[in-house]
Amino acid sequence: MSTNGNSPLLNTFACVRCGLTVTANAPDGTRRNHCPSCLHSLHLQDECRSRMIPISIAVLRTGEWMIIHRCTRCGELTSNPICGDDNQLILMRMAVRPLAQPPFPLEAFGDL
């Protein structure tokens, strides 16, 4: 899609999960590769072209939050910065999941 000479080129893509039309430019001007509504992405590496599902949040030493995606076909993991308009409820659910569903019984803390 082209625009006039004064406007930047607006790139969009359709979300592979929810179908939302997403602008590739996030509100802060950075490029995005995931849907701000459901946080799913498309695996573009190695021509896999499968859906990347958001599985976790990582926090860098700088305090920046990253979404960890896993490919539904090949299992590759990737990390991508969150964007200011990403679904905050889904981000928080992923961030607290390790505390809400630990891989060990919480009763073990009573013996410490």
Short mmCIF file of N, CA, C and O in Angstrom, two decimals:
data_model
loop_
_atom_site.label_atom_id
_atom_site.label_comp_id
_atom_site.label_asym_id
_atom_site.label_seq_id
_atom_site.Cartn_x
_atom_site.Cartn_y
_atom_site.Cartn_z
N MET A 1 0.86 -1.17 0.00
CA MET A 1 0.00 0.00 0.00
C MET A 1 0.90 1.23 0.00
O MET A 1 1.78 1.36 0.81
N SER A 2 0.70 2.11 -0.89
CA SER A 2 1.52 3.32 -0.93
C SER A 2 0.71 4.50 -0.40
O SER A 2 -0.51 4.50 -0.40
N THR A 3 1.46 5.49 0.06
CA THR A 3 0.84 6.70 0.58
C THR A 3 1.47 7.88 -0.11
O THR A 3 2.38 7.74 -0.91
N ASN A 4 1.02 9.09 0.23
CA ASN A 4 1.62 10.26 -0.40
C ASN A 4 3.04 10.48 0.13
O ASN A 4 3.46 9.84 1.08
N GLY A 5 3.79 11.37 -0.43
CA GLY A 5 5.19 11.58 -0.09
C GLY A 5 5.42 12.06 1.33
O GLY A 5 6.51 11.94 1.85
N ASN A 6 4.40 12.61 2.00
CA ASN A 6 4.58 13.13 3.35
C ASN A 6 4.30 12.10 4.43
O ASN A 6 4.61 12.32 5.58
N SER A 7 3.71 10.97 4.09
CA SER A 7 3.34 9.97 5.08
C SER A 7 4.23 8.75 4.96
O SER A 7 4.61 8.35 3.87
N PRO A 8 4.57 8.14 6.10
CA PRO A 8 5.36 6.91 6.04
C PRO A 8 4.53 5.78 5.47
O PRO A 8 3.30 5.79 5.54
N LEU A 9 5.20 4.81 4.91
CA LEU A 9 4.54 3.64 4.38
C LEU A 9 3.92 2.86 5.53
O LEU A 9 4.59 2.57 6.52
N LEU A 10 2.65 2.54 5.44
CA LEU A 10 1.95 1.83 6.50
C LEU A 10 1.87 0.36 6.12
O LEU A 10 1.18 0.01 5.17
N ASN A 11 2.58 -0.49 6.84
CA ASN A 11 2.55 -1.92 6.62
C ASN A 11 1.62 -2.56 7.61
O ASN A 11 1.64 -2.24 8.79
N THR A 12 0.81 -3.49 7.14
CA THR A 12 -0.09 -4.22 8.02
C THR A 12 0.04 -5.71 7.74
O THR A 12 0.53 -6.12 6.69
N PHE A 13 -0.42 -6.49 8.71
CA PHE A 13 -0.51 -7.94 8.51
C PHE A 13 -1.71 -8.44 9.29
O PHE A 13 -2.18 -7.79 10.23
N ALA A 14 -2.25 -9.57 8.87
CA ALA A 14 -3.38 -10.19 9.57
C ALA A 14 -2.84 -11.17 10.58
O ALA A 14 -1.94 -11.97 10.29
N CYS A 15 -3.36 -11.11 11.80
CA CYS A 15 -2.93 -12.03 12.85
C CYS A 15 -3.27 -13.47 12.45
O CYS A 15 -4.37 -13.74 11.97
N VAL A 16 -2.32 -14.37 12.67
CA VAL A 16 -2.50 -15.78 12.30
C VAL A 16 -3.47 -16.49 13.23
O VAL A 16 -3.95 -17.57 12.90
N ARG A 17 -3.79 -15.90 14.37
CA ARG A 17 -4.71 -16.54 15.31
C ARG A 17 -6.09 -15.89 15.30
O ARG A 17 -7.09 -16.53 15.07
N CYS A 18 -6.13 -14.58 15.55
CA CYS A 18 -7.43 -13.91 15.72
C CYS A 18 -7.89 -13.15 14.48
O CYS A 18 -9.03 -12.69 14.44
N GLY A 19 -7.02 -12.98 13.48
CA GLY A 19 -7.40 -12.31 12.24
C GLY A 19 -7.37 -10.79 12.28
O GLY A 19 -7.65 -10.14 11.29
N LEU A 20 -7.01 -10.20 13.42
CA LEU A 20 -6.94 -8.75 13.55
C LEU A 20 -5.96 -8.17 12.54
O LEU A 20 -4.88 -8.73 12.33
N THR A 21 -6.31 -7.08 11.90
CA THR A 21 -5.37 -6.38 11.03
C THR A 21 -4.49 -5.53 11.91
O THR A 21 -4.95 -4.66 12.64
N VAL A 22 -3.18 -5.80 11.87
CA VAL A 22 -2.21 -5.20 12.77
C VAL A 22 -1.25 -4.32 11.98
O VAL A 22 -0.77 -4.71 10.93
N THR A 23 -0.96 -3.12 12.50
CA THR A 23 0.06 -2.29 11.88
C THR A 23 1.42 -2.78 12.36
O THR A 23 1.60 -3.06 13.55
N ALA A 24 2.37 -2.90 11.45
CA ALA A 24 3.71 -3.38 11.79
C ALA A 24 4.49 -2.36 12.59
O ALA A 24 5.48 -2.70 13.23
N ASN A 25 4.05 -1.11 12.61
CA ASN A 25 4.70 -0.08 13.40
C ASN A 25 3.94 0.09 14.71
O ASN A 25 2.77 0.44 14.72
N ALA A 26 4.64 -0.15 15.82
CA ALA A 26 4.05 0.02 17.14
C ALA A 26 3.89 1.50 17.43
O ALA A 26 4.49 2.34 16.76
N PRO A 27 3.10 1.87 18.44
CA PRO A 27 2.90 3.28 18.77
C PRO A 27 4.19 4.06 19.05
O PRO A 27 4.26 5.25 18.79
N ASP A 28 5.21 3.36 19.57
CA ASP A 28 6.47 4.05 19.86
C ASP A 28 7.39 4.13 18.65
O ASP A 28 8.52 4.60 18.75
N GLY A 29 6.92 3.66 17.50
CA GLY A 29 7.69 3.76 16.26
C GLY A 29 8.53 2.53 15.94
O GLY A 29 9.08 2.43 14.85
N THR A 30 8.63 1.60 16.89
CA THR A 30 9.40 0.38 16.61
C THR A 30 8.57 -0.58 15.76
O THR A 30 7.35 -0.46 15.67
N ARG A 31 9.26 -1.54 15.14
CA ARG A 31 8.58 -2.55 14.34
C ARG A 31 8.07 -3.66 15.25
O ARG A 31 8.73 -4.05 16.19
N ARG A 32 6.89 -4.15 14.96
CA ARG A 32 6.33 -5.25 15.74
C ARG A 32 6.17 -6.47 14.84
O ARG A 32 6.00 -6.33 13.63
N ASN A 33 6.20 -7.64 15.44
CA ASN A 33 5.99 -8.86 14.67
C ASN A 33 4.89 -9.73 15.27
O ASN A 33 4.75 -10.88 14.89
N HIS A 34 4.15 -9.19 16.23
CA HIS A 34 3.10 -9.98 16.88
C HIS A 34 1.82 -9.15 17.01
O HIS A 34 1.85 -7.93 16.92
N CYS A 35 0.73 -9.85 17.22
CA CYS A 35 -0.58 -9.21 17.38
C CYS A 35 -0.68 -8.57 18.76
O CYS A 35 -0.41 -9.24 19.77
N PRO A 36 -1.08 -7.30 18.87
CA PRO A 36 -1.21 -6.68 20.18
C PRO A 36 -2.40 -7.21 20.98
O PRO A 36 -2.45 -7.05 22.19
N SER A 37 -3.33 -7.86 20.32
CA SER A 37 -4.52 -8.37 20.99
C SER A 37 -4.28 -9.74 21.63
O SER A 37 -4.50 -9.93 22.82
N CYS A 38 -3.78 -10.71 20.84
CA CYS A 38 -3.60 -12.08 21.37
C CYS A 38 -2.13 -12.45 21.52
O CYS A 38 -1.82 -13.52 22.05
N LEU A 39 -1.21 -11.60 21.06
CA LEU A 39 0.24 -11.74 21.18
C LEU A 39 0.83 -12.87 20.34
O LEU A 39 2.02 -13.18 20.45
N HIS A 40 0.05 -13.50 19.46
CA HIS A 40 0.58 -14.54 18.59
C HIS A 40 1.36 -13.91 17.44
O HIS A 40 1.18 -12.74 17.11
N SER A 41 2.23 -14.72 16.83
CA SER A 41 3.10 -14.24 15.77
C SER A 41 3.20 -15.32 14.69
O SER A 41 2.64 -16.41 14.83
N LEU A 42 3.92 -15.01 13.64
CA LEU A 42 4.15 -15.95 12.54
C LEU A 42 5.64 -16.24 12.47
O LEU A 42 6.46 -15.33 12.51
N HIS A 43 5.98 -17.53 12.38
CA HIS A 43 7.38 -17.93 12.31
C HIS A 43 7.90 -17.71 10.90
O HIS A 43 7.55 -18.43 9.98
N LEU A 44 8.72 -16.69 10.73
CA LEU A 44 9.22 -16.33 9.41
C LEU A 44 10.61 -16.89 9.14
O LEU A 44 11.09 -16.85 8.02
N GLN A 45 11.27 -17.44 10.17
CA GLN A 45 12.60 -18.02 9.99
C GLN A 45 12.51 -19.36 9.26
O GLN A 45 11.58 -20.13 9.47
N ASP A 46 13.46 -19.63 8.41
CA ASP A 46 13.57 -20.92 7.73
C ASP A 46 12.32 -21.32 6.94
O ASP A 46 12.06 -22.49 6.75
N GLU A 47 11.52 -20.35 6.56
CA GLU A 47 10.30 -20.58 5.78
C GLU A 47 9.33 -21.55 6.46
O GLU A 47 8.55 -22.23 5.81
N CYS A 48 9.37 -21.62 7.78
CA CYS A 48 8.48 -22.50 8.54
C CYS A 48 7.03 -22.05 8.38
O CYS A 48 6.13 -22.87 8.18
N ARG A 49 6.79 -20.74 8.53
CA ARG A 49 5.48 -20.11 8.33
C ARG A 49 4.38 -20.64 9.26
O ARG A 49 3.20 -20.57 8.94
N SER A 50 4.75 -21.17 10.41
CA SER A 50 3.76 -21.66 11.37
C SER A 50 3.49 -20.61 12.44
O SER A 50 4.19 -19.61 12.54
N ARG A 51 2.48 -20.87 13.23
CA ARG A 51 2.09 -19.93 14.27
C ARG A 51 3.07 -20.02 15.43
O ARG A 51 3.48 -21.09 15.85
N MET A 52 3.43 -18.85 15.95
CA MET A 52 4.27 -18.73 17.15
C MET A 52 3.34 -18.35 18.30
O MET A 52 2.66 -17.32 18.22
N ILE A 53 3.29 -19.19 19.33
CA ILE A 53 2.41 -18.89 20.46
C ILE A 53 3.21 -18.24 21.59
O ILE A 53 4.35 -18.61 21.84
N PRO A 54 2.61 -17.26 22.26
CA PRO A 54 3.29 -16.63 23.39
C PRO A 54 3.25 -17.59 24.58
O PRO A 54 2.19 -18.09 24.95
N ILE A 55 4.41 -17.89 25.15
CA ILE A 55 4.44 -18.86 26.26
C ILE A 55 4.94 -18.28 27.56
O ILE A 55 4.68 -18.84 28.62
N SER A 56 5.66 -17.16 27.50
CA SER A 56 6.24 -16.64 28.73
C SER A 56 6.71 -15.20 28.53
O SER A 56 6.71 -14.68 27.42
N ILE A 57 7.12 -14.61 29.63
CA ILE A 57 7.70 -13.28 29.66
C ILE A 57 9.10 -13.40 30.25
O ILE A 57 9.32 -14.13 31.21
N ALA A 58 10.04 -12.70 29.66
CA ALA A 58 11.39 -12.58 30.22
C ALA A 58 11.64 -11.10 30.47
O ALA A 58 11.19 -10.25 29.69
N VAL A 59 12.34 -10.81 31.53
CA VAL A 59 12.67 -9.42 31.85
C VAL A 59 14.18 -9.27 31.77
O VAL A 59 14.92 -9.98 32.47
N LEU A 60 14.63 -8.38 30.90
CA LEU A 60 16.06 -8.15 30.73
C LEU A 60 16.62 -7.35 31.90
O LEU A 60 15.87 -6.74 32.67
N ARG A 61 17.93 -7.30 32.03
CA ARG A 61 18.57 -6.50 33.09
C ARG A 61 18.20 -5.04 33.01
O ARG A 61 18.21 -4.32 34.00
N THR A 62 17.88 -4.59 31.80
CA THR A 62 17.47 -3.19 31.60
C THR A 62 16.06 -2.92 32.09
O THR A 62 15.63 -1.78 32.12
N GLY A 63 15.32 -3.99 32.42
CA GLY A 63 13.92 -3.85 32.82
C GLY A 63 12.95 -4.03 31.67
O GLY A 63 11.74 -4.05 31.87
N GLU A 64 13.48 -4.16 30.43
CA GLU A 64 12.62 -4.34 29.27
C GLU A 64 11.99 -5.73 29.29
O GLU A 64 12.66 -6.72 29.57
N TRP A 65 10.69 -5.79 29.02
CA TRP A 65 9.96 -7.06 28.95
C TRP A 65 10.03 -7.62 27.54
O TRP A 65 9.87 -6.88 26.56
N MET A 66 10.24 -8.93 27.45
CA MET A 66 10.27 -9.64 26.18
C MET A 66 9.22 -10.73 26.21
O MET A 66 9.02 -11.39 27.24
N ILE A 67 8.55 -10.94 25.08
CA ILE A 67 7.61 -12.05 24.94
C ILE A 67 8.40 -13.22 24.38
O ILE A 67 9.13 -13.09 23.39
N ILE A 68 8.26 -14.37 25.01
CA ILE A 68 8.88 -15.60 24.51
C ILE A 68 7.82 -16.35 23.72
O ILE A 68 6.74 -16.65 24.24
N HIS A 69 8.13 -16.63 22.45
CA HIS A 69 7.23 -17.37 21.56
C HIS A 69 7.81 -18.74 21.27
O HIS A 69 9.03 -18.88 21.19
N ARG A 70 6.94 -19.73 21.08
CA ARG A 70 7.34 -21.07 20.64
C ARG A 70 6.59 -21.41 19.36
O ARG A 70 5.37 -21.24 19.28
N CYS A 71 7.32 -21.91 18.36
CA CYS A 71 6.71 -22.31 17.10
C CYS A 71 5.91 -23.60 17.29
O CYS A 71 6.40 -24.55 17.90
N THR A 72 4.70 -23.61 16.76
CA THR A 72 3.84 -24.78 16.89
C THR A 72 4.27 -25.93 15.99
O THR A 72 3.86 -27.06 16.21
N ARG A 73 5.11 -25.66 15.01
CA ARG A 73 5.58 -26.73 14.10
C ARG A 73 6.96 -27.26 14.51
O ARG A 73 7.13 -28.44 14.74
N CYS A 74 7.94 -26.36 14.58
CA CYS A 74 9.32 -26.83 14.81
C CYS A 74 9.80 -26.66 16.24
O CYS A 74 10.86 -27.17 16.60
N GLY A 75 9.04 -25.95 17.08
CA GLY A 75 9.41 -25.80 18.48
C GLY A 75 10.44 -24.73 18.79
O GLY A 75 10.81 -24.54 19.94
N GLU A 76 10.91 -24.00 17.77
CA GLU A 76 11.92 -22.96 17.99
C GLU A 76 11.37 -21.88 18.93
O GLU A 76 10.21 -21.51 18.86
N LEU A 77 12.24 -21.39 19.81
CA LEU A 77 11.89 -20.31 20.72
C LEU A 77 12.50 -19.00 20.22
O LEU A 77 13.63 -18.99 19.73
N THR A 78 11.74 -17.92 20.35
CA THR A 78 12.22 -16.59 20.00
C THR A 78 11.81 -15.62 21.10
O THR A 78 10.90 -15.90 21.88
N SER A 79 12.47 -14.48 21.15
CA SER A 79 12.07 -13.43 22.09
C SER A 79 11.89 -12.14 21.31
O SER A 79 12.65 -11.85 20.38
N ASN A 80 10.88 -11.39 21.69
CA ASN A 80 10.56 -10.13 21.03
C ASN A 80 10.12 -9.11 22.07
O ASN A 80 9.39 -9.47 23.00
N PRO A 81 10.52 -7.85 21.92
CA PRO A 81 10.10 -6.84 22.89
C PRO A 81 8.59 -6.63 22.88
O PRO A 81 7.96 -6.74 21.83
N ILE A 82 8.04 -6.35 24.06
CA ILE A 82 6.62 -6.01 24.10
C ILE A 82 6.45 -4.62 23.50
O ILE A 82 7.41 -3.85 23.40
N CYS A 83 5.23 -4.31 23.11
CA CYS A 83 4.89 -2.99 22.58
C CYS A 83 3.90 -2.33 23.53
O CYS A 83 3.18 -3.01 24.26
N GLY A 84 3.85 -1.02 23.51
CA GLY A 84 3.02 -0.26 24.43
C GLY A 84 1.54 -0.55 24.36
O GLY A 84 0.82 -0.35 25.33
N ASP A 85 1.07 -1.06 23.22
CA ASP A 85 -0.36 -1.34 23.09
C ASP A 85 -0.68 -2.83 23.17
O ASP A 85 -1.78 -3.26 22.86
N ASP A 86 0.29 -3.65 23.63
CA ASP A 86 0.03 -5.08 23.79
C ASP A 86 -0.99 -5.31 24.89
O ASP A 86 -1.09 -4.53 25.85
N ASN A 87 -1.73 -6.41 24.79
CA ASN A 87 -2.77 -6.77 25.73
C ASN A 87 -2.15 -6.97 27.12
O ASN A 87 -1.45 -7.96 27.37
N GLN A 88 -2.41 -6.03 28.03
CA GLN A 88 -1.79 -6.06 29.35
C GLN A 88 -2.25 -7.22 30.20
O GLN A 88 -1.49 -7.76 31.00
N LEU A 89 -3.50 -7.65 30.02
CA LEU A 89 -4.02 -8.78 30.79
C LEU A 89 -3.27 -10.07 30.43
O LEU A 89 -2.85 -10.81 31.32
N ILE A 90 -3.06 -10.31 29.14
CA ILE A 90 -2.33 -11.51 28.73
C ILE A 90 -0.88 -11.43 29.20
O ILE A 90 -0.31 -12.42 29.68
N LEU A 91 -0.25 -10.25 29.09
CA LEU A 91 1.12 -10.10 29.56
C LEU A 91 1.24 -10.43 31.05
O LEU A 91 2.15 -11.16 31.47
N MET A 92 0.33 -9.91 31.85
CA MET A 92 0.38 -10.17 33.30
C MET A 92 0.08 -11.64 33.62
O MET A 92 0.71 -12.22 34.50
N ARG A 93 -0.84 -12.25 32.89
CA ARG A 93 -1.12 -13.67 33.11
C ARG A 93 0.12 -14.51 32.85
O ARG A 93 0.42 -15.43 33.61
N MET A 94 0.86 -14.20 31.79
CA MET A 94 2.08 -14.95 31.49
C MET A 94 3.15 -14.67 32.54
O MET A 94 3.90 -15.56 32.92
N ALA A 95 3.22 -13.43 33.02
CA ALA A 95 4.26 -13.06 33.99
C ALA A 95 4.05 -13.75 35.34
O ALA A 95 5.02 -14.14 35.99
N VAL A 96 2.80 -13.91 35.77
CA VAL A 96 2.54 -14.51 37.09
C VAL A 96 2.33 -16.02 37.04
O VAL A 96 2.31 -16.66 38.09
N ARG A 97 2.22 -16.60 35.86
CA ARG A 97 1.97 -18.04 35.75
C ARG A 97 2.97 -18.88 36.53
O ARG A 97 2.57 -19.82 37.23
N PRO A 98 4.28 -18.60 36.48
CA PRO A 98 5.21 -19.43 37.26
C PRO A 98 4.95 -19.39 38.77
O PRO A 98 5.20 -20.36 39.46
N LEU A 99 4.44 -18.26 39.27
CA LEU A 99 4.13 -18.17 40.69
C LEU A 99 2.79 -18.81 41.03
O LEU A 99 2.63 -19.40 42.09
N ALA A 100 1.83 -18.69 40.12
CA ALA A 100 0.50 -19.24 40.35
C ALA A 100 0.46 -20.75 40.13
O ALA A 100 -0.36 -21.44 40.74
N GLN A 101 1.33 -21.27 39.28
CA GLN A 101 1.35 -22.71 38.96
C GLN A 101 2.79 -23.23 39.02
O GLN A 101 3.36 -23.61 38.00
N PRO A 102 3.39 -23.26 40.22
CA PRO A 102 4.78 -23.73 40.31
C PRO A 102 4.88 -25.22 39.97
O PRO A 102 3.91 -25.96 40.13
N PRO A 103 6.06 -25.67 39.54
CA PRO A 103 6.23 -27.08 39.15
C PRO A 103 6.47 -27.99 40.34
O PRO A 103 6.89 -29.13 40.18
N PHE A 104 6.22 -27.51 41.55
CA PHE A 104 6.41 -28.28 42.77
C PHE A 104 5.28 -27.92 43.72
O PHE A 104 4.66 -26.86 43.59
N PRO A 105 5.00 -28.78 44.70
CA PRO A 105 3.91 -28.46 45.64
C PRO A 105 4.31 -27.33 46.58
O PRO A 105 5.41 -27.30 47.11
N LEU A 106 3.42 -26.37 46.74
CA LEU A 106 3.68 -25.24 47.63
C LEU A 106 3.83 -25.66 49.09
O LEU A 106 4.46 -24.97 49.87
N GLU A 107 3.29 -26.82 49.44
CA GLU A 107 3.40 -27.32 50.81
C GLU A 107 4.86 -27.55 51.19
O GLU A 107 5.21 -27.57 52.38
N ALA A 108 5.75 -27.70 50.20
CA ALA A 108 7.16 -27.92 50.49
C ALA A 108 7.76 -26.73 51.24
O ALA A 108 8.74 -26.91 51.99
N PHE A 109 7.20 -25.55 51.09
CA PHE A 109 7.72 -24.38 51.81
C PHE A 109 7.46 -24.46 53.30
O PHE A 109 8.15 -23.85 54.09
N GLY A 110 6.48 -25.22 53.71
CA GLY A 110 6.18 -25.35 55.13
C GLY A 110 7.29 -26.07 55.89
O GLY A 110 7.45 -25.90 57.10
N ASP A 111 8.07 -26.89 55.19
CA ASP A 111 9.15 -27.64 55.82
C ASP A 111 10.47 -26.87 55.86
O ASP A 111 11.44 -27.33 56.45
N LEU A 112 10.54 -25.71 55.25
CA LEU A 112 11.79 -24.96 55.20
C LEU A 112 12.01 -24.11 56.43
O LEU A 112 11.24 -23.64 57.10
#
